[in-house]
Phi, psi and omega in degrees: 000142168274170184275148194302335167290314174318307193274346172288326177312296188299319176306317187289322177286332159319291188305313180312312190303327189277320192273340175289312151312302177299345189231004173284329196287334206292333185284358194238023188280336181281335175280301175329302190289344193274317179304304207260351171089026201260153173276177181289324172299317174301331135307343188279320170301326182309312182282326173300304185313317189288302178318299168314297182294330170298303179325294170318328182249013194298283196322293186297340183286322181290337173283338175285335179291312190285340188266347175243349173131131186299306194288328175291318173296322179297316174301314167317300173329308194277332157330303185292316188289326178267337152298319178274355166273326181279344174278324173304309192301325182265015186293131176290326186219180183280325175305305179304309160333306183273355180273325169302315183290301180316307189293332174300301198327304166339278189311330184283328173295320179290323173312311183280311183296329179285311196287315187286312193313298178311305182308293181305330172282344187258343191240114191248305175296131185304337194276306184295338156295321181304308168294334178298318185300295206289341173276315173315319193277353180281329171277349163302302203283356173269342184262324158314305198287323204266326171332317201264318177295339173286317182304301182304322174288317179316287185318321196269333176266327172261342194111167181281327197280006171284339175285338141292326180289338177290345183290337176305316168292322174294318178283339167281313155338293196277332177285332164294330191284325177308303184305344172264331191240327183261107185297147179281125167218161193212167164256084180339322204254001171319134175307153152325164168265161213227064173304306176305323187272331182284325193290330203275316179292320157320280191309322186294313190284324194290318182290347185296281177330304185304312184299325199276311186294303174296003181303308197294346182273304205245352170089153198279335177266010191286162161304309171313309176305298197283331177288332178284316181307312182307314181295329185297298190311306160315305167304324182273351177279309190307299189324297183289338178274330171294305176306307179303323197281322187294142183270351159210086181306153178281338172249116179287089172302345182290336175313313179315323156307352178266119168312315169319303193271345169291315176294318173292314172294323179291328187297311171301316183300302174329290177310318182285313178300329197227004184225290176310320183291343174289354177274354168264325176272343191283318176299336163303308181289328170318313183260335184272332173277298193269353182053055162255139182300195190266355160303306192271014170274306179297332174284329190267023165272322183328319188286327176289313168297332183284316177297332172291328188292310189284322192292345176300332180289308196287331165310322190283325160295331160303315179308345177282333180243331178248156181278155184295335163306311190282342171309299178311300187286327174295323174313291179316315167308301178317296179323298171332288187302320166311318178286332161292329172295312184288331173304309155321309180289319161331310184289330186264342172085154191067156199278332192303305183296326190290300201302325182295291182333311202276339161306302179297324182293317194271344155304316182285330181296315183283328161316304171305316186313301187272339178295324180288325189296322189279322192279339170310302176305322185267353166279358174231161176296168192297335188288340190267002184304337179283329167296300206288328183295294173316309192287319173300324185277351176285325192285297184325289186278353160323301195283336186284320173311309185296315182298324172323304192298312191278300193291329168311288172321331178293314194281339182280310187313289189301313185289350177271333160312285170305312162311314173303309181311297194316310204270330175300344175251312161265349173214069186297322170297350170262005186306326184300348181253028172298312194283303188303321173296327183299295176323304181290313172306317172307322174294327182123350200251083182283315190303304182289349167278324164283347146326325196272350189249163189298155193285333187275009188247350200300317200285306195289329172283341187298301182307309178308307170307305158324287182309317181308313177289328175304304186299338171269338177284331181286325169303332180280331188273335173284320193292315160300337171291295195302326194279344177282315187293329168290314165316320194282306175311289198307319168299318164325303175292328182267358170279351181261007179268144188301158163306150165246173173279120172235136193031036172117356199208145184269132160231150173205153173330120170098348192263313185259149204280000000 
């Protein structure tokens, strides 16, 4: 039998690979936009295609791992992840890259659910399980901290395609480790697969993201946007009907009767949409707004990432003195304040003020990172913790996808508005190019944006275009900050509610293991 430590190391490194790939791409987005002539909507899809497939497949992937074996799904996930990484690196176009990223998201869902199940299956005693999850958390934190810097170094030296090629030797090494350290295990009592629930959920989320990303080009009131939103709502309604008809649904809708459970889920949503999403968005500002290189932008993320890594220790101490509602609210208040301070720093310019502001944002993110999952799991019966874990992870990554769509729309719209105002005075004859210019400016491809106007005007318009981007990003940060403060109040109120009876027993934070 393989040692428990070797098994834990393997499963933790599999999860670290997913976190690495999720966060390493952000600093290379401007390079991808320039190399493949992409608009801002195009680079949104580079991120969203992966996260959308990942979020949509988490629940069915967990069922597959339980039903057909965790070791088998780990190996299948590694093969799919590796082939998709190769396709991403060799992508000749943005459409090809998006499809490959979606395939990688499916592989990542198989890997994450299987790896977590392996850890849960191998470690049974409370103390050893606590130490195992502490080691897993340390691996995740170290990966989150190092990913932006590593991505910046690779993009600056080898080029953005090696962001994906670097996965190939890692996948090969992990496949060998899985075969040597992970025993075959499965749940003989696993519920049957739920293909209709999976398809309706994925379709609903997909149409919603498609509507939000393309709305900035076709218009929010256009037939295309409204049609996609209607289809998304209909598919979500079908998903609810399918789940209500299941004897053992992927999502137990009865849990939504608990204000505490809903509050914990909203806390996870707010954390992901207002804080974790900044791991993707902030490198765009550092490169496009402050004109840092990819490598410098990766290093520039360290204050945010390091504070996010260290703050959970403070959260553990606060949890002994404050209620879950108070800890949640405090974390979201720090996230809101951090975003607002970052917005202030963008207006005043310079990296120093921005770095200090990002420390506050990172502190709030770190305080919430572990607390969100813990409180969701504490609100459900023990026999439904697997379902709750899948739902919380889906909520996390679904929120990131939605936030990229919404905040990306805010950035594109505000950048275009500010660019129009600036060019109306400086180059009124070029106003017909505003839409095409704005989407390239938002993507970080300033050269392509300026190529659309008269050559004699380019030197004068370049600083105006950069200022329009900075103004757009300032609005993004203000929006995220205000949203986090609103969620702080809402989540604090919901988590303070008394427990409700679920299936004959009361469940409240701290009462369920």
